[in-house]
Amino acid sequence: MTSTDVTAVSKPRAQAGWKRLLLSEYLVLVLTVFYFAVMWTIVPEIATADTLLDILRAMMPLLVVAIGQTFVLIVAGIDLSAPSIIAMASVVGASVLTGDGGYANGTGFEIIAGILAFIAVGAVIGTFNGLCTTRFNMPSFIVTLTTMMFFSGAAIWYTTVHTDASSIGNLPRGFIGIGQGTFFGGLPFSLFVVLVVGGAAHFILSRTVYGRWLYAVGLNPRAAAVSGVPVRRVIFWAFVISGVCAAIASILYTGRLETGTPVLGQRILLDVIGAAVIGGVSLFGGKGKILWTIFGVLFLTVIDKSLQLMGLPIASVFAIKGSIILAAAVIDAVRHRVLVRG
Amino acid sequence: MKLSRREFTVGALLAAGTMGLPIMVKAQGTKTVALLFDSLVSPFWVSGIEIMREKAKANGWETLENISDFDDNKQFEQVKAMIGRKVDGILIIQTDSKAVIPAIRAANEAGIPMVHFNRPPAESDAYSVAIQADNRKIMADTVQFLVDEAKKMGGKYKACLLIGDLGDVNAIQRRDGFFDVVDKNADMIEVVARVSTEWNADKAFAGLTNALQANPDINFLVTSSDFMHPQIEQVLQTAGKWHKRGEEGHVLFAGFDGDEGAYARLKDGYLDACGVQNLFLEVDMAFQAFIDMWAGKKPEKLLLDPGFVITQANLTEKQDEMWGYTVWKKQNG
């Protein structure tokens, strides 16, 4: 066999390999590993055990919100209210928990009452979003944009009613442990929370009838309705799940910062939606997996951490982050073209 | 020469690594200080970071920068990243005085000195040093100058105070400094409007407009921050009250911070006095705190910049200490 023959045989094989990688659901993970490897040569500190644990810790709350968002995206909706749910739940929960005259202070049930308050805020706002979207046929974009604006303001008002300061502190150590605690030699406790939420979400999406209904509604709601899928109920519960996930993320963030603050999570909306979409969840509905969302969140968290480690001026940070996300989006577009062509 | 893909990939990675080497080599043998800001939205902070960069460079220190965009959680992540980079000091401007406490604890655990610039953290068991302007005294001195001017001119005065965000200790101290003086002169000055701006220029504009509609005879005006000057000028112009010192109908007007707008309005005669935060001194104090902590000393948790009041009488003498003058000079050649 001559060298020309070897090249002729290996070229299609290599092309097939690239195509397989491009179409693989692990593409974003591969890109993350590649990016990490390049960054390792520039900021070696990114590969230390402490930084890796930091990346894991930073991922956890964002991942919980993104998991909730995945449910809504699968039914071709969008939940813009997630940041305001995080903020509202944070101040309401903190007002119950705080040692400075909290509603449950001294009852012995502070932590349970506080956590229930967090979840209740998420569930109520999620229910409101779901009802408006399904009962009044309002676009989820408008409904959740409105709730985002309303509850962002309400969180600030609620804080001013409860304290002279701009945030609510003095939270019980037991609660702070949810956001800061560790187990099994340094793994964040929030990982345990995320494993439960992520495991449940994966189970619902892949093993239950409701999960199949979600995809059916996202792909074609009319066809789903004709097939007997309770479309309104399916969409309604997707918003409730998203609200509850944002509230759980709020517990993790609030515990981490030891403070209930009305501006908590106000800047993470793009990261939440971006992570899900970069992972492969479709904005047009009917497509998405928890695993993909995990990859998207990991990708964005690694980028953030690397840029933080580099300590560059803000203009460079925006330019680099924007370029990287754009590159990922272009690769995703190429991937779809290849997929459509077969 | 043809390169295989594998050779190209390995080459690219090696090139990237080689590019990174100078960064790592440069970082050795010198102090590295992290500058963690929550925003760069006002000239005060833009000038602040520029002064820090220059002074750090003059000290032979490296700087790393991160901006949190008012996100407390992101700022905590940035502190962890800087701890990961093993910097020698962290200078932080936090958004929330309570939410920064876990970050102080993390820096304490890593043995890295932390200095808060302009805003002290809430009380806690964690140790850090805060540099802050003596807001109450500077504001009191500024308002005292205005009261003395009013006494010289005689008559009764209707006052309006533009208050900042009362969640910010700086805003509270400036408000208190105002009332320390005005309350002692209640026979001459009546406070008819307190405009809550929440450090928002639009709210300042709307609030002052309403205040002037309700009390058109306001003739004594103090703002808790100079960044609201353009809105104040616009409102006073619309109300026909924008006049220079000595002109008929001049509103006694004082500001706080010492930005380039304040310098220009002082120079032009529209502003009577400005309480200046001495940004140059505050940066020196912050860097000295690092040097002291590196030497094993434990400075006080709160160090105050005494600041000063600038007026037309001492403008030439004090302008070089006014950070806004430096900005104004750059903008005007």
Short mmCIF file of N, CA and C in Angstrom, two decimals, chain A residues 149-245:
data_model
loop_
_atom_site.label_atom_id
_atom_site.label_comp_id
_atom_site.label_asym_id
_atom_site.label_seq_id
_atom_site.Cartn_x
_atom_site.Cartn_y
_atom_site.Cartn_z
N MET A 149 -40.33 41.96 36.29
CA MET A 149 -40.27 43.38 36.68
C MET A 149 -40.99 43.59 38.01
N PHE A 150 -42.18 43.00 38.14
CA PHE A 150 -42.97 43.21 39.35
C PHE A 150 -42.24 42.69 40.59
N PHE A 151 -41.75 41.45 40.52
CA PHE A 151 -41.16 40.87 41.73
C PHE A 151 -39.75 41.40 42.01
N SER A 152 -39.07 41.92 40.98
CA SER A 152 -37.78 42.57 41.26
C SER A 152 -38.03 43.80 42.14
N GLY A 153 -39.06 44.55 41.79
CA GLY A 153 -39.42 45.72 42.60
C GLY A 153 -39.97 45.32 43.95
N ALA A 154 -40.82 44.28 43.94
CA ALA A 154 -41.44 43.83 45.19
C ALA A 154 -40.37 43.35 46.19
N ALA A 155 -39.31 42.73 45.67
CA ALA A 155 -38.24 42.24 46.57
C ALA A 155 -37.57 43.41 47.28
N ILE A 156 -37.35 44.50 46.55
CA ILE A 156 -36.72 45.68 47.17
C ILE A 156 -37.68 46.28 48.20
N TRP A 157 -38.96 46.40 47.81
CA TRP A 157 -39.95 46.95 48.76
C TRP A 157 -40.02 46.08 50.02
N TYR A 158 -40.08 44.76 49.83
CA TYR A 158 -40.19 43.83 50.96
C TYR A 158 -38.99 44.01 51.91
N THR A 159 -37.80 44.21 51.32
CA THR A 159 -36.60 44.38 52.14
C THR A 159 -36.68 45.67 52.96
N THR A 160 -37.13 46.75 52.31
CA THR A 160 -37.19 48.03 53.03
C THR A 160 -38.21 47.98 54.18
N VAL A 161 -39.24 47.14 54.01
CA VAL A 161 -40.25 47.01 55.07
C VAL A 161 -39.65 46.26 56.27
N HIS A 162 -38.71 45.34 55.99
CA HIS A 162 -38.19 44.48 57.06
C HIS A 162 -36.88 44.93 57.69
N THR A 163 -36.17 45.83 57.02
CA THR A 163 -34.88 46.27 57.58
C THR A 163 -34.54 47.67 57.08
N ASP A 164 -33.68 48.36 57.84
CA ASP A 164 -33.20 49.67 57.39
C ASP A 164 -32.07 49.52 56.40
N ALA A 165 -31.46 48.32 56.38
CA ALA A 165 -30.32 48.09 55.49
C ALA A 165 -30.82 47.60 54.12
N SER A 166 -29.88 47.29 53.24
CA SER A 166 -30.27 46.87 51.89
C SER A 166 -30.38 45.36 51.77
N SER A 167 -30.17 44.63 52.87
CA SER A 167 -30.25 43.18 52.81
C SER A 167 -30.56 42.63 54.21
N ILE A 168 -30.88 41.34 54.27
CA ILE A 168 -31.25 40.73 55.55
C ILE A 168 -30.21 39.68 55.91
N GLY A 169 -29.53 39.90 57.02
CA GLY A 169 -28.46 38.98 57.41
C GLY A 169 -28.79 38.24 58.69
N ASN A 170 -27.73 37.80 59.37
CA ASN A 170 -27.86 37.06 60.63
C ASN A 170 -28.75 35.82 60.46
N LEU A 171 -28.42 35.00 59.46
CA LEU A 171 -29.17 33.78 59.21
C LEU A 171 -28.59 32.64 60.04
N PRO A 172 -29.41 31.64 60.41
CA PRO A 172 -28.91 30.56 61.27
C PRO A 172 -27.80 29.74 60.59
N ARG A 173 -26.82 29.29 61.40
CA ARG A 173 -25.68 28.52 60.86
C ARG A 173 -26.17 27.28 60.11
N GLY A 174 -27.21 26.64 60.64
CA GLY A 174 -27.72 25.42 60.01
C GLY A 174 -28.18 25.68 58.58
N PHE A 175 -28.77 26.83 58.35
CA PHE A 175 -29.23 27.17 57.00
C PHE A 175 -28.04 27.52 56.11
N ILE A 176 -27.10 28.29 56.66
CA ILE A 176 -25.92 28.69 55.88
C ILE A 176 -25.17 27.44 55.39
N GLY A 177 -25.22 26.38 56.22
CA GLY A 177 -24.55 25.13 55.85
C GLY A 177 -25.04 24.54 54.53
N ILE A 178 -26.30 24.83 54.18
CA ILE A 178 -26.83 24.30 52.91
C ILE A 178 -26.04 24.88 51.74
N GLY A 179 -25.67 26.15 51.85
CA GLY A 179 -24.93 26.78 50.76
C GLY A 179 -23.43 26.65 50.89
N GLN A 180 -22.94 26.52 52.14
CA GLN A 180 -21.49 26.53 52.33
C GLN A 180 -20.92 25.20 52.81
N GLY A 181 -21.79 24.33 53.32
CA GLY A 181 -21.31 23.10 53.96
C GLY A 181 -20.68 22.11 52.98
N THR A 182 -19.93 21.18 53.53
CA THR A 182 -19.29 20.15 52.70
C THR A 182 -19.56 18.77 53.31
N PHE A 183 -19.39 17.76 52.47
CA PHE A 183 -19.47 16.38 52.96
C PHE A 183 -18.48 15.52 52.18
N PHE A 184 -18.22 14.33 52.65
CA PHE A 184 -17.25 13.42 52.02
C PHE A 184 -15.95 14.13 51.66
N GLY A 185 -15.35 14.79 52.64
CA GLY A 185 -14.03 15.38 52.42
C GLY A 185 -13.98 16.53 51.44
N GLY A 186 -14.94 17.43 51.52
CA GLY A 186 -14.80 18.67 50.75
C GLY A 186 -15.81 18.87 49.65
N LEU A 187 -16.61 17.84 49.33
CA LEU A 187 -17.62 18.04 48.28
C LEU A 187 -18.71 18.96 48.83
N PRO A 188 -19.14 19.96 48.02
CA PRO A 188 -20.15 20.90 48.54
C PRO A 188 -21.48 20.20 48.81
N PHE A 189 -22.14 20.62 49.89
CA PHE A 189 -23.43 20.03 50.23
C PHE A 189 -24.45 20.32 49.13
N SER A 190 -24.25 21.46 48.46
CA SER A 190 -25.17 21.83 47.38
C SER A 190 -25.17 20.77 46.27
N LEU A 191 -24.05 20.03 46.16
CA LEU A 191 -23.99 18.96 45.16
C LEU A 191 -25.06 17.91 45.43
N PHE A 192 -25.25 17.62 46.71
CA PHE A 192 -26.27 16.65 47.10
C PHE A 192 -27.66 17.14 46.67
N VAL A 193 -27.91 18.43 46.92
CA VAL A 193 -29.21 19.02 46.54
C VAL A 193 -29.39 18.92 45.02
N VAL A 194 -28.32 19.25 44.30
CA VAL A 194 -28.41 19.25 42.84
C VAL A 194 -28.59 17.82 42.31
N LEU A 195 -27.93 16.87 42.95
CA LEU A 195 -28.09 15.47 42.51
C LEU A 195 -29.55 15.05 42.65
N VAL A 196 -30.19 15.45 43.74
CA VAL A 196 -31.59 15.10 43.95
C VAL A 196 -32.48 15.78 42.89
N VAL A 197 -32.27 17.11 42.72
CA VAL A 197 -33.09 17.86 41.75
C VAL A 197 -32.82 17.35 40.33
N GLY A 198 -31.55 17.21 39.98
CA GLY A 198 -31.19 16.77 38.63
C GLY A 198 -31.67 15.35 38.37
N GLY A 199 -31.52 14.47 39.37
CA GLY A 199 -31.97 13.08 39.22
C GLY A 199 -33.47 13.02 39.00
N ALA A 200 -34.20 13.79 39.80
CA ALA A 200 -35.66 13.81 39.67
C ALA A 200 -36.06 14.36 38.30
N ALA A 201 -35.38 15.45 37.88
CA ALA A 201 -35.72 16.07 36.58
C ALA A 201 -35.43 15.10 35.44
N HIS A 202 -34.30 14.42 35.53
CA HIS A 202 -33.94 13.45 34.48
C HIS A 202 -34.96 12.32 34.43
N PHE A 203 -35.36 11.86 35.61
CA PHE A 203 -36.35 10.78 35.69
C PHE A 203 -37.67 11.23 35.05
N ILE A 204 -38.10 12.43 35.43
CA ILE A 204 -39.38 12.93 34.89
C ILE A 204 -39.33 13.03 33.37
N LEU A 205 -38.23 13.58 32.86
CA LEU A 205 -38.14 13.80 31.41
C LEU A 205 -37.99 12.50 30.62
N SER A 206 -37.28 11.54 31.19
CA SER A 206 -36.95 10.35 30.38
C SER A 206 -37.79 9.11 30.72
N ARG A 207 -38.42 9.10 31.89
CA ARG A 207 -39.09 7.86 32.30
C ARG A 207 -40.58 8.01 32.59
N THR A 208 -41.13 9.18 32.46
CA THR A 208 -42.54 9.32 32.83
C THR A 208 -43.39 9.76 31.63
N VAL A 209 -44.67 9.56 31.76
CA VAL A 209 -45.61 9.98 30.72
C VAL A 209 -45.58 11.51 30.61
N TYR A 210 -45.49 12.16 31.78
CA TYR A 210 -45.46 13.63 31.76
C TYR A 210 -44.26 14.13 30.94
N GLY A 211 -43.13 13.43 31.09
CA GLY A 211 -41.93 13.80 30.33
C GLY A 211 -42.19 13.71 28.83
N ARG A 212 -42.83 12.62 28.41
CA ARG A 212 -43.12 12.44 26.97
C ARG A 212 -44.11 13.51 26.50
N TRP A 213 -45.06 13.86 27.37
CA TRP A 213 -46.03 14.90 27.02
C TRP A 213 -45.32 16.25 26.81
N LEU A 214 -44.33 16.52 27.68
CA LEU A 214 -43.59 17.78 27.55
C LEU A 214 -42.99 17.92 26.14
N TYR A 215 -42.31 16.86 25.69
CA TYR A 215 -41.68 16.90 24.36
C TYR A 215 -42.75 17.02 23.27
N ALA A 216 -43.85 16.28 23.44
CA ALA A 216 -44.92 16.30 22.43
C ALA A 216 -45.52 17.70 22.31
N VAL A 217 -45.75 18.34 23.46
CA VAL A 217 -46.31 19.70 23.46
C VAL A 217 -45.33 20.68 22.83
N GLY A 218 -44.04 20.51 23.14
CA GLY A 218 -43.02 21.41 22.59
C GLY A 218 -42.88 21.27 21.09
N LEU A 219 -43.01 20.04 20.58
CA LEU A 219 -42.84 19.80 19.14
C LEU A 219 -44.05 20.31 18.36
N ASN A 220 -45.23 19.98 18.83
CA ASN A 220 -46.45 20.39 18.11
C ASN A 220 -47.65 20.31 19.06
N PRO A 221 -48.00 21.43 19.67
CA PRO A 221 -49.06 21.40 20.68
C PRO A 221 -50.42 20.93 20.13
N ARG A 222 -50.69 21.30 18.86
CA ARG A 222 -51.98 20.89 18.29
C ARG A 222 -52.05 19.38 18.13
N ALA A 223 -50.96 18.84 17.56
CA ALA A 223 -50.92 17.38 17.37
C ALA A 223 -51.00 16.68 18.72
N ALA A 224 -50.32 17.27 19.72
CA ALA A 224 -50.34 16.68 21.06
C ALA A 224 -51.76 16.69 21.63
N ALA A 225 -52.46 17.83 21.43
CA ALA A 225 -53.83 17.95 21.95
C ALA A 225 -54.75 16.93 21.28
N VAL A 226 -54.57 16.78 19.95
CA VAL A 226 -55.39 15.81 19.21
C VAL A 226 -55.13 14.40 19.73
N SER A 227 -53.88 14.17 20.15
CA SER A 227 -53.53 12.83 20.66
C SER A 227 -53.97 12.63 22.11
N GLY A 228 -54.61 13.61 22.69
CA GLY A 228 -55.13 13.44 24.04
C GLY A 228 -54.22 13.95 25.14
N VAL A 229 -53.17 14.68 24.77
CA VAL A 229 -52.28 15.24 25.79
C VAL A 229 -52.94 16.49 26.40
N PRO A 230 -53.01 16.56 27.74
CA PRO A 230 -53.59 17.77 28.37
C PRO A 230 -52.59 18.92 28.27
N VAL A 231 -52.58 19.58 27.14
CA VAL A 231 -51.54 20.56 26.82
C VAL A 231 -51.42 21.65 27.89
N ARG A 232 -52.57 22.23 28.28
CA ARG A 232 -52.53 23.33 29.26
C ARG A 232 -51.91 22.89 30.58
N ARG A 233 -52.32 21.68 31.02
CA ARG A 233 -51.81 21.19 32.30
C ARG A 233 -50.30 20.94 32.22
N VAL A 234 -49.87 20.42 31.09
CA VAL A 234 -48.44 20.13 30.91
C VAL A 234 -47.63 21.43 30.98
N ILE A 235 -48.10 22.46 30.28
CA ILE A 235 -47.37 23.74 30.28
C ILE A 235 -47.41 24.37 31.67
N PHE A 236 -48.58 24.32 32.29
CA PHE A 236 -48.74 24.90 33.63
C PHE A 236 -47.70 24.33 34.60
N TRP A 237 -47.58 23.00 34.61
CA TRP A 237 -46.65 22.38 35.56
C TRP A 237 -45.20 22.66 35.22
N ALA A 238 -44.91 22.88 33.94
CA ALA A 238 -43.52 23.23 33.56
C ALA A 238 -43.12 24.55 34.23
N PHE A 239 -44.06 25.51 34.26
CA PHE A 239 -43.76 26.80 34.91
C PHE A 239 -43.64 26.66 36.43
N VAL A 240 -44.49 25.79 36.99
CA VAL A 240 -44.39 25.58 38.45
C VAL A 240 -43.03 24.96 38.79
N ILE A 241 -42.63 23.97 38.00
CA ILE A 241 -41.32 23.32 38.24
C ILE A 241 -40.20 24.35 38.12
N SER A 242 -40.29 25.19 37.10
CA SER A 242 -39.25 26.21 36.91
C SER A 242 -39.20 27.16 38.13
N GLY A 243 -40.38 27.56 38.63
CA GLY A 243 -40.43 28.45 39.79
C GLY A 243 -39.82 27.79 41.02
N VAL A 244 -40.16 26.52 41.23
CA VAL A 244 -39.63 25.81 42.41
C VAL A 244 -38.11 25.64 42.29
N CYS A 245 -37.64 25.34 41.08
CA CYS A 245 -36.18 25.19 40.89
C CYS A 245 -35.46 26.51 41.19
#
